Tab-separated table of C-alpha atoms in Angstrom:
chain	number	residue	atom	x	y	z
A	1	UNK	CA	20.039	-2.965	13.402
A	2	UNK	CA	17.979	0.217	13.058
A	3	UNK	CA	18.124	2.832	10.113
A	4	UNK	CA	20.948	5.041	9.610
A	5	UNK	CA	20.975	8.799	10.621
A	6	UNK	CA	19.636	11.755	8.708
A	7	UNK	CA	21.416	11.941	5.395
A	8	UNK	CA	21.898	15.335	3.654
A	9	UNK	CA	22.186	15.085	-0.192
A	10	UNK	CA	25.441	16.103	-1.953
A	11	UNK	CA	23.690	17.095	-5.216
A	12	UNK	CA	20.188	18.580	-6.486
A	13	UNK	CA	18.354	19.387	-9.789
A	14	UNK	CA	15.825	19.121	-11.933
A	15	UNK	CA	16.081	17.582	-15.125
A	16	UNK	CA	13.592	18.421	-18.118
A	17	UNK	CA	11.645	15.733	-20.120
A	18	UNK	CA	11.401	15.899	-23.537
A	19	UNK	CA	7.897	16.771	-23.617
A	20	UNK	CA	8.547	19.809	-21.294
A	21	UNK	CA	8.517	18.396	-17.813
A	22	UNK	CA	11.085	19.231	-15.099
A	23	UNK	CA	11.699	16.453	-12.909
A	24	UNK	CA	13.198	16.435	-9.568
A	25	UNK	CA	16.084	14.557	-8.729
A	26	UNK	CA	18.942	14.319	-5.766
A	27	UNK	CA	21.631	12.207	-4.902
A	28	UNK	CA	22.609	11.357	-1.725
A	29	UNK	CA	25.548	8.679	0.468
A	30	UNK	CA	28.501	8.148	-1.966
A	31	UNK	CA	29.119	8.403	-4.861
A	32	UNK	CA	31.430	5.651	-5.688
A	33	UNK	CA	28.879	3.288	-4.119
A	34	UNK	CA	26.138	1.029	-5.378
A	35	UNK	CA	24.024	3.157	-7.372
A	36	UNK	CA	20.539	2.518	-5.604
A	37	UNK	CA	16.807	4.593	-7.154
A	38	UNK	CA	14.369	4.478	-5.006
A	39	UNK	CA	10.726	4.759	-6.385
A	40	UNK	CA	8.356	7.302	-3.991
A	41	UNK	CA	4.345	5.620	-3.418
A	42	UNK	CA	1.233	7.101	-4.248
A	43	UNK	CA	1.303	7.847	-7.169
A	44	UNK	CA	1.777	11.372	-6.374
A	45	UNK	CA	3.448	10.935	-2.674
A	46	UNK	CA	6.764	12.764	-3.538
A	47	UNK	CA	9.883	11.782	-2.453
A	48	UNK	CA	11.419	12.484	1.549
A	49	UNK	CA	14.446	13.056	3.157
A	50	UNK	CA	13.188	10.023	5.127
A	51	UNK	CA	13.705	7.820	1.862
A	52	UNK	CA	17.627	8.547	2.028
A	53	UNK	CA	17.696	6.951	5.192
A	54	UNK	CA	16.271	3.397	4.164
A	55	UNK	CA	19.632	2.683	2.633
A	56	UNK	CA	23.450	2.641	4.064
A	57	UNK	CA	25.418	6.009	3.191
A	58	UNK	CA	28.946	4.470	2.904
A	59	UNK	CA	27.882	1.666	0.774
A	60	UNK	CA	25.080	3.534	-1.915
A	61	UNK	CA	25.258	6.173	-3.850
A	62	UNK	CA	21.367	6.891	-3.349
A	63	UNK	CA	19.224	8.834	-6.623
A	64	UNK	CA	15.592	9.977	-5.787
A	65	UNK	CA	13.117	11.365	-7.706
A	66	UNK	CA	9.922	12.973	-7.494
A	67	UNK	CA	7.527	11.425	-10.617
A	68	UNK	CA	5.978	13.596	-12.481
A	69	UNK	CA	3.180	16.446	-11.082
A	70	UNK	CA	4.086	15.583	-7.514
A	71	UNK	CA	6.493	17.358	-4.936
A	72	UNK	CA	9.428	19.224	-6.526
A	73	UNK	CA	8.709	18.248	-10.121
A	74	UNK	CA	7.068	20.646	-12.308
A	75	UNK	CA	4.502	21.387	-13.477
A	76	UNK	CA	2.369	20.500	-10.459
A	77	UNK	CA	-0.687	17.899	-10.726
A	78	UNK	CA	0.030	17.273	-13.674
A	79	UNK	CA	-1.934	14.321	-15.456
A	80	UNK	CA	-1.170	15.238	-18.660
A	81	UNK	CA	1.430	12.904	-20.448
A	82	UNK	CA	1.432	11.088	-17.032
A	83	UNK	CA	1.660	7.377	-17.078
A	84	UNK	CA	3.532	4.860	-15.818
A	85	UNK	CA	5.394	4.213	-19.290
A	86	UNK	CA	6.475	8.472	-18.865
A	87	UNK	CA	7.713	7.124	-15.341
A	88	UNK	CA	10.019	4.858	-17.034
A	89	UNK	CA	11.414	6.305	-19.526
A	90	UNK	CA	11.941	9.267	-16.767
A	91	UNK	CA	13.797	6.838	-14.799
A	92	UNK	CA	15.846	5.561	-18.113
A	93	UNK	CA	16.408	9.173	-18.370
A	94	UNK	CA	17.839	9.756	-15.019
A	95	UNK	CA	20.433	6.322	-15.127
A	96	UNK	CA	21.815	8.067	-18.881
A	97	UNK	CA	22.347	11.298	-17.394
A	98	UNK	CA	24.383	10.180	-14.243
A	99	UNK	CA	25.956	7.645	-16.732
A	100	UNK	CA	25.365	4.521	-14.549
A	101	UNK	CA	25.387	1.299	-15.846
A	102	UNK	CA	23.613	-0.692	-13.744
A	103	UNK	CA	21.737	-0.009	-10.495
A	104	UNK	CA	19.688	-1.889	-7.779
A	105	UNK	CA	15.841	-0.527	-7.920
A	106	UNK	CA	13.974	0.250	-4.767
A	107	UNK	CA	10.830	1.544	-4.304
A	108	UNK	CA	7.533	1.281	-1.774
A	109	UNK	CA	3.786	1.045	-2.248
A	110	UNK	CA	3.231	1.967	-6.218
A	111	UNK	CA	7.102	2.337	-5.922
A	112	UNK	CA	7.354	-1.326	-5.316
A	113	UNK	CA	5.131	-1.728	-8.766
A	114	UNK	CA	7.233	1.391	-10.376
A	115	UNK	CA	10.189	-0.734	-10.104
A	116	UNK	CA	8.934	-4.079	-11.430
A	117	UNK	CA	7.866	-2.094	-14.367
A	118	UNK	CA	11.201	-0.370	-14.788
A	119	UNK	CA	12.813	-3.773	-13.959
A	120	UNK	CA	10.671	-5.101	-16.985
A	121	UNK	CA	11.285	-2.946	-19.022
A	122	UNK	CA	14.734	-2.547	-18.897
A	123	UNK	CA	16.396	-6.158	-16.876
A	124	UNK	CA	19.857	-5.244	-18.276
A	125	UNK	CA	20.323	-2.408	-15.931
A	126	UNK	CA	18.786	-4.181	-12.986
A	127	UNK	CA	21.402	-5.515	-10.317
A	128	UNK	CA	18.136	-6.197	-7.995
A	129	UNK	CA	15.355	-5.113	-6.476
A	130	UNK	CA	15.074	-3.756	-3.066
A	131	UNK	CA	10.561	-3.628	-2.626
A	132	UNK	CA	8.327	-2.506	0.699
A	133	UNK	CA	4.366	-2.885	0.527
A	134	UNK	CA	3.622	-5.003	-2.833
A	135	UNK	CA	1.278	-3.102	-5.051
A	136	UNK	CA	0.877	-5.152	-7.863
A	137	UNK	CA	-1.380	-2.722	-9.775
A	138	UNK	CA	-4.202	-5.564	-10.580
A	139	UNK	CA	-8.016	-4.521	-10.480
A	140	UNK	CA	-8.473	-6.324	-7.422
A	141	UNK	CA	-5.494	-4.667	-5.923
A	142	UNK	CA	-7.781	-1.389	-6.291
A	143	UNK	CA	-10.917	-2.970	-5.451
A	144	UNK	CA	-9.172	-4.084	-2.192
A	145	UNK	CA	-8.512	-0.302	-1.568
A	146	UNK	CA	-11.234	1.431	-2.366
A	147	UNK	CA	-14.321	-0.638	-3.362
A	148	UNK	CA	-17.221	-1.616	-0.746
A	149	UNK	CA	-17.043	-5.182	-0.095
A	150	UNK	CA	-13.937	-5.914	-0.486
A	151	UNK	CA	-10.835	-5.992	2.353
A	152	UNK	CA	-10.176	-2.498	3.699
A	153	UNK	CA	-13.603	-1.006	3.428
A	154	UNK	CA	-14.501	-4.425	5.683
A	155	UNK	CA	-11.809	-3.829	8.438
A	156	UNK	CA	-12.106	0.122	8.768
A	157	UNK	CA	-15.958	1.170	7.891
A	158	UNK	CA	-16.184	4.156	9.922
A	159	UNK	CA	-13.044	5.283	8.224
A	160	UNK	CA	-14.533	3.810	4.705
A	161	UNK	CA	-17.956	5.782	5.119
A	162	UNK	CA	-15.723	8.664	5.579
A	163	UNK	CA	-14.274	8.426	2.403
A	164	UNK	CA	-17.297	7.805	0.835
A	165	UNK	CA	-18.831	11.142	1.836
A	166	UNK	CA	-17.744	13.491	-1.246
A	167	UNK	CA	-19.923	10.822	-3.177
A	168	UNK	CA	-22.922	9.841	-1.103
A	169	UNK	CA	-25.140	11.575	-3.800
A	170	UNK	CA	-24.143	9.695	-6.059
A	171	UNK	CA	-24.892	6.101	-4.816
A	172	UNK	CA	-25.320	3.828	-7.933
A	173	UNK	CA	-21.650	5.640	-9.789
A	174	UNK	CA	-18.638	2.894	-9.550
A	175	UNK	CA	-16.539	4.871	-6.799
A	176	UNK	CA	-13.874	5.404	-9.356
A	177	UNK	CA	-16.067	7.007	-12.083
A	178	UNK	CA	-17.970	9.417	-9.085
A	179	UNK	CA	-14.606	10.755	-7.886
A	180	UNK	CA	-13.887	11.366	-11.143
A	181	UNK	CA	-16.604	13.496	-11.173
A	182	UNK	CA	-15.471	15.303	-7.959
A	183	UNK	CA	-11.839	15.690	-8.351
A	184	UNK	CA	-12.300	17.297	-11.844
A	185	UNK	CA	-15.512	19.381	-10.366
A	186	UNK	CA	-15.317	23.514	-11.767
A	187	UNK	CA	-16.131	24.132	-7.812
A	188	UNK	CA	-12.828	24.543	-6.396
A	189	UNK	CA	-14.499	23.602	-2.963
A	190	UNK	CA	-15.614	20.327	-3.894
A	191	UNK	CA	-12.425	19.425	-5.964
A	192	UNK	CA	-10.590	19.961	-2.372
A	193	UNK	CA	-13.278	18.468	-0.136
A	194	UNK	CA	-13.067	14.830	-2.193
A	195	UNK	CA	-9.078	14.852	-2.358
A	196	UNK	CA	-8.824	15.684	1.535
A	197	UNK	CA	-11.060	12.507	2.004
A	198	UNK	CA	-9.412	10.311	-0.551
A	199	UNK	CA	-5.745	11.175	0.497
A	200	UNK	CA	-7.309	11.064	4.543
A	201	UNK	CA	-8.699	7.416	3.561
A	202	UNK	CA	-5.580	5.902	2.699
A	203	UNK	CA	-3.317	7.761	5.169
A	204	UNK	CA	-5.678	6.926	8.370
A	205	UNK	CA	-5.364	3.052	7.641
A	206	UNK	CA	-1.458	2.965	6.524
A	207	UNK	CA	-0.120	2.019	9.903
A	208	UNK	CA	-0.388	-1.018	12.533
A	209	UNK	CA	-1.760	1.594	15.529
A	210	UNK	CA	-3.666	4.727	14.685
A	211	UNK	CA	-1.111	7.637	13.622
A	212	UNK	CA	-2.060	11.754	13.269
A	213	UNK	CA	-4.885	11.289	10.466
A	214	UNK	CA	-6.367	8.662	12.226
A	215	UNK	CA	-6.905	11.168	15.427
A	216	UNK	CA	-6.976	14.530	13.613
A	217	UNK	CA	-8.687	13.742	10.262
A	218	UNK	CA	-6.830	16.408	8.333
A	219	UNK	CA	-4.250	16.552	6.108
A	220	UNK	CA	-2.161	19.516	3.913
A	221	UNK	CA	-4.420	20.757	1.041
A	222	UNK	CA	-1.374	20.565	-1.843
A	223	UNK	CA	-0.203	17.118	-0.667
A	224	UNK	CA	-3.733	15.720	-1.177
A	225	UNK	CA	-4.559	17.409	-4.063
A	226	UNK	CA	-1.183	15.661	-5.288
A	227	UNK	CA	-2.172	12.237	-4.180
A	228	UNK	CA	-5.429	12.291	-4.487
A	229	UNK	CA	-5.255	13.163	-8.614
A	230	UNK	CA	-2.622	11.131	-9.579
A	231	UNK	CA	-3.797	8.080	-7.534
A	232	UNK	CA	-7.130	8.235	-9.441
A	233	UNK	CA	-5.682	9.294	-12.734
A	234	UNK	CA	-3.272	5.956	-12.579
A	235	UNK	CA	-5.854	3.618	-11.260
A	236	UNK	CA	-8.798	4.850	-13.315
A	237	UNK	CA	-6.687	4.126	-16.193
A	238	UNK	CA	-5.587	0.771	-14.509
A	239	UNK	CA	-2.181	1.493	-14.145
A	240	UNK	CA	-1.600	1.959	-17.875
A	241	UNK	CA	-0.725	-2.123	-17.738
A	242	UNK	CA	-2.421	-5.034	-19.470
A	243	UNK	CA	-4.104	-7.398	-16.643
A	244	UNK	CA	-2.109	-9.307	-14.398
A	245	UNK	CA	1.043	-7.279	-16.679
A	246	UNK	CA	3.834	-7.602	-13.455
A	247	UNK	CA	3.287	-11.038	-12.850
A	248	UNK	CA	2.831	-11.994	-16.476
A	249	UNK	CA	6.326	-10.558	-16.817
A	250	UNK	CA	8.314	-11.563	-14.150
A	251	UNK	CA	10.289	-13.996	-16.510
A	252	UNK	CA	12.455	-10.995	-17.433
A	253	UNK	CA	13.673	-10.220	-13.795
A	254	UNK	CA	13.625	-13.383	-11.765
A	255	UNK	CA	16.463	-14.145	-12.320
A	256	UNK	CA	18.134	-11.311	-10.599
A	257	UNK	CA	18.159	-11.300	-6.496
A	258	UNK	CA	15.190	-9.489	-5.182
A	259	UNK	CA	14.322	-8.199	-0.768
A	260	UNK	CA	10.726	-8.120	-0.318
A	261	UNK	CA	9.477	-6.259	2.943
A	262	UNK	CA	5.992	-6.633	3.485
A	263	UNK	CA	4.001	-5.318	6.903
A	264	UNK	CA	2.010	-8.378	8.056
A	265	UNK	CA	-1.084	-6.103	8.831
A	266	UNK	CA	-0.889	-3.621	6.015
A	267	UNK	CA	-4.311	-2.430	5.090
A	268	UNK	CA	-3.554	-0.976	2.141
A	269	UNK	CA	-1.466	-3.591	-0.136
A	270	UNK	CA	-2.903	-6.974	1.218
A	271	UNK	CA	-0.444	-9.680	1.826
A	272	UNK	CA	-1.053	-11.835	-0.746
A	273	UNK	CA	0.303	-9.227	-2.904
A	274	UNK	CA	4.058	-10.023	-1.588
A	275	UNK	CA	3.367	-13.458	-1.597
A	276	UNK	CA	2.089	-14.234	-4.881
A	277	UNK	CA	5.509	-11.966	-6.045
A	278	UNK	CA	7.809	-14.136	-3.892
A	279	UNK	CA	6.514	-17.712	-4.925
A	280	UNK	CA	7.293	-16.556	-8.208
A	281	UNK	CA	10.695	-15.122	-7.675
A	282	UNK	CA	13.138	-18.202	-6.972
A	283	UNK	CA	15.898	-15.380	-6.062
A	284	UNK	CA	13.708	-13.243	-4.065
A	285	UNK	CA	13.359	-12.940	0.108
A	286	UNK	CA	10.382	-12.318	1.825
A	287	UNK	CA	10.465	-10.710	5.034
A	288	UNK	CA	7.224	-10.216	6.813
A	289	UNK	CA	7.415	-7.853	9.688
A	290	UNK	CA	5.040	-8.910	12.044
A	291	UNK	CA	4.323	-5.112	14.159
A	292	UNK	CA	3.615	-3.238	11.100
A	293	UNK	CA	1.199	-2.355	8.763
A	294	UNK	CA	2.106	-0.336	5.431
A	295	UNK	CA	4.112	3.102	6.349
A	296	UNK	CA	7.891	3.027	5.787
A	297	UNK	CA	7.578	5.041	8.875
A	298	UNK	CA	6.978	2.290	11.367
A	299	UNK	CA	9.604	1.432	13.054
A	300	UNK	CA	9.765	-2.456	11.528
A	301	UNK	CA	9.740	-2.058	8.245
A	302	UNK	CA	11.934	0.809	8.419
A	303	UNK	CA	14.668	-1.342	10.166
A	304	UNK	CA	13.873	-4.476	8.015
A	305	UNK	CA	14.516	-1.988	4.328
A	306	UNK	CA	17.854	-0.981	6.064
A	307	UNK	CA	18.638	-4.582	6.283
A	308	UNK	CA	17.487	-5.487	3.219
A	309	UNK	CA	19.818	-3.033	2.031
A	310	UNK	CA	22.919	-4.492	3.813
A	311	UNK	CA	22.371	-7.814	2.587
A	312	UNK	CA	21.979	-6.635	-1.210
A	313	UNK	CA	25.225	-4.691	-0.448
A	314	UNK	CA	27.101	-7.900	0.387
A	315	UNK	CA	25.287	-10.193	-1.918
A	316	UNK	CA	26.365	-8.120	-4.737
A	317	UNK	CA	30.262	-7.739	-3.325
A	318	UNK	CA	29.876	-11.082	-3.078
A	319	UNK	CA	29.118	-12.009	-6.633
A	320	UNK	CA	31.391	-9.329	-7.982
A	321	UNK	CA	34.275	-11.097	-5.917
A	322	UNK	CA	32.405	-14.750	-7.275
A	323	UNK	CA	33.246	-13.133	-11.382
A	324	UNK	CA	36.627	-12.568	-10.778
C-alpha cells in the first residue's frame, strides 16, 4: 500500500494567539472523519502539502499547523514567547476552535516529541498517537545530533566538519553556546552563513542514500534561517522539559493505542529513541522500516505512516463498534 494522492485542503486561516501571534492552520480529507493533527519537525520546518498525504482522505479529517515563527505563521523567526508549552496550548487552541472533542495526534521528528507533550498534557483528548522519527528531546538526544563524539558526527565527519565551520574560531565554546553566538551575530552575513550550515547539516544526513543537499550543499536562505533559529532556541533551552520529562510521563498516555514508524538507519533520531518509547508503551507498535533513514520523504516510511494510519482508522471503528 503506498500513500494516497495529492490532497488539496478544503479550508485555510490563521488564527491569532493571545499574546499576538497568528498561527497557520488548514484542514484537509473530510470533515466528518477522524479528526487527525499532525505536528511539522524541526522545530521551525513548517508544515507541507506532503504532510496531508501521510493520512487517508475519506477516513480523516486532517488539521495542520505551522508552530509558531516558521512557514505561514506570523511573525516570522520568532523566538519570542516560543516554547514548547506556547506549542501546546496553540494546539489546545486549535481543537476549541474547530470544536473537536477528541483527536488522534501525529507528528514527525520534534513532531513526534510535540505530540507526546500535547498527549501529556492533555490525555483526555488523545484517541492515539500516530509518531515517525522518535525525538525524545533528552540531552543526549542533542548531543547525538550535534556534539563531536557522539553518533552522527562519527558516521558523517566530512559532513560534521562542515557544520562546524561557522565556529572553527571558536574551538574551546560548547557548539551550542558558539552558534549562539553566530546566529544572533549584528553581521547579517555571518547570521546567514551559520544557519545555511546548521539547517545543511541536518538535511544532508536525513535520508538512507544521499538526497539534493548532500550533492549540492545549499539550501533556501528563509527556510534555514527558520530552522536553524528555532532548532537552537528549543534545544539551547533543552526543550523547555525537565530531564528525561516524555518518558517520565508516559503513565498519562500509555494507555491509549500508539503507531511508531522509525527508519532503521536514521541519522538524526537514533533508534534507541523509538525503542526505549515502545518498551514502555504496552499499546504501542513499532514498525522499523528497514530502507530508510529519517525523511518522511523516503519512500518506506512514507508508505509505512499511511499504514499506520489505516490501522488506527480501524482500530478505533473497531472499539467504537466494541462500546456499543
Amino acid at each position: 500500500m503506498s500513500i494516497g494522492s495529492a490532497i488539496e485542503a478544503f479550508a485555510s486561516q490563521w488564527l491569532e494567539t493571545s499574546d499576538g501571534q497568528q498561527i497557520y492552520l488548514e484542514q484537509s480529507g473530510n470533515p466528518s472523519g477522524i479528526p487527525v493533527i499532525y505536528c511539522h519537525g524541526g522545530p521551525g520546518g513548517g508544515s507541507s502539502p506532503f504532510h496531508r498525504q501521510l493520512f487517508d482522505a475519506a477516513l480523516y479529517h486532517i488539521i495542520i499547523f505551522d508552530q509558531r515563527g516558521c512557514g505561514l505563521s506570523s511573525p516570522a523567526l520568532q523566538l519570542e514567547n516560543n516554547s514548547t508549552q506556547h506549542l501546546i496550548a496553540d494546539m489546545e487552541m486549535i481543537r476549541q476552535h474547530l470544536q473537536i472533542e477528541n483527536w488522534v495526534v501525529a507528528g514527525g521528528s520534534w513532531g513526534s516529541t510535540l505530540a507526546l507533550a500535547y498527549g501529556q498534557a492533555y490525555p483526555q483528548h488523545c484517541l492515539g498517537f500516530i509518531l515517525r522519527g522518535i525525538f525524545l528531546g533528552r540531552e543526549q538526544d542533542i548531543d547525538w545530533l550535534y556534539r563531536a563524539g557522539f553518533g552522527a558526527s562519527q558516521v558523517f565527519p566530512d559532513y560534521y566538519q562542515d557544520f562546524l565551520q561557522p565556529i572553527a574560531h571558536l574551538p574551546d565554546m560548547d557548539v551550542l553556546q558558539a552558534y549562539q553566538l553566530q546566529l544572533h551575530h549584528q553581521n547579517q552575513a555571518v547570521r546567514l552563513n551559520a544557519a545555511l550550515a546548521w539547517s545543511i547539516w541536518e538535511s544532508r544526513i536525513a535520508t538512507l542514500l544521499p538526497n539534493e543537499f548532500a550533492q549540492s550543499g545549499e539550501m533556501d536562505a528563509q527556510s534555514a534561517l527558520a530552522l536553524a533559529l528555532i532548532e537552537h532556541h528549543y534545544f539551547i533551552h533543552h526543550c523547555f522539559f525537565e530531564p528525561n520529562q516524555l518518558l517520565n510521563n508516559l503513565h498519562k498516555i500509555s494507555h491509549l493505542p500508539c503507531y511508531i514508524v522509525h527508519g532503521r538507519y536514521d541519522m538524526i533520531c537514533k533508534a534507541e529513541n523509538a525503542f526505549s518509547l515502545a518498551s514502555l508503551w504496552p499499546e504501542a507498535q513499532l514498525n522499523w522500516v528497514v530502507n530508510a533513514g529519517h525523511s518522511a520523504s523516503e519512500a518506506g516510511i512514507a508508505t509505512a505512516l499511511y499504514q499506520a494510519s489505516r490501522e488506527m482508522a480501524d482500530k478505533l471503528h473497531s472499539q467504537k463498534r466494541t462500546a456499543v
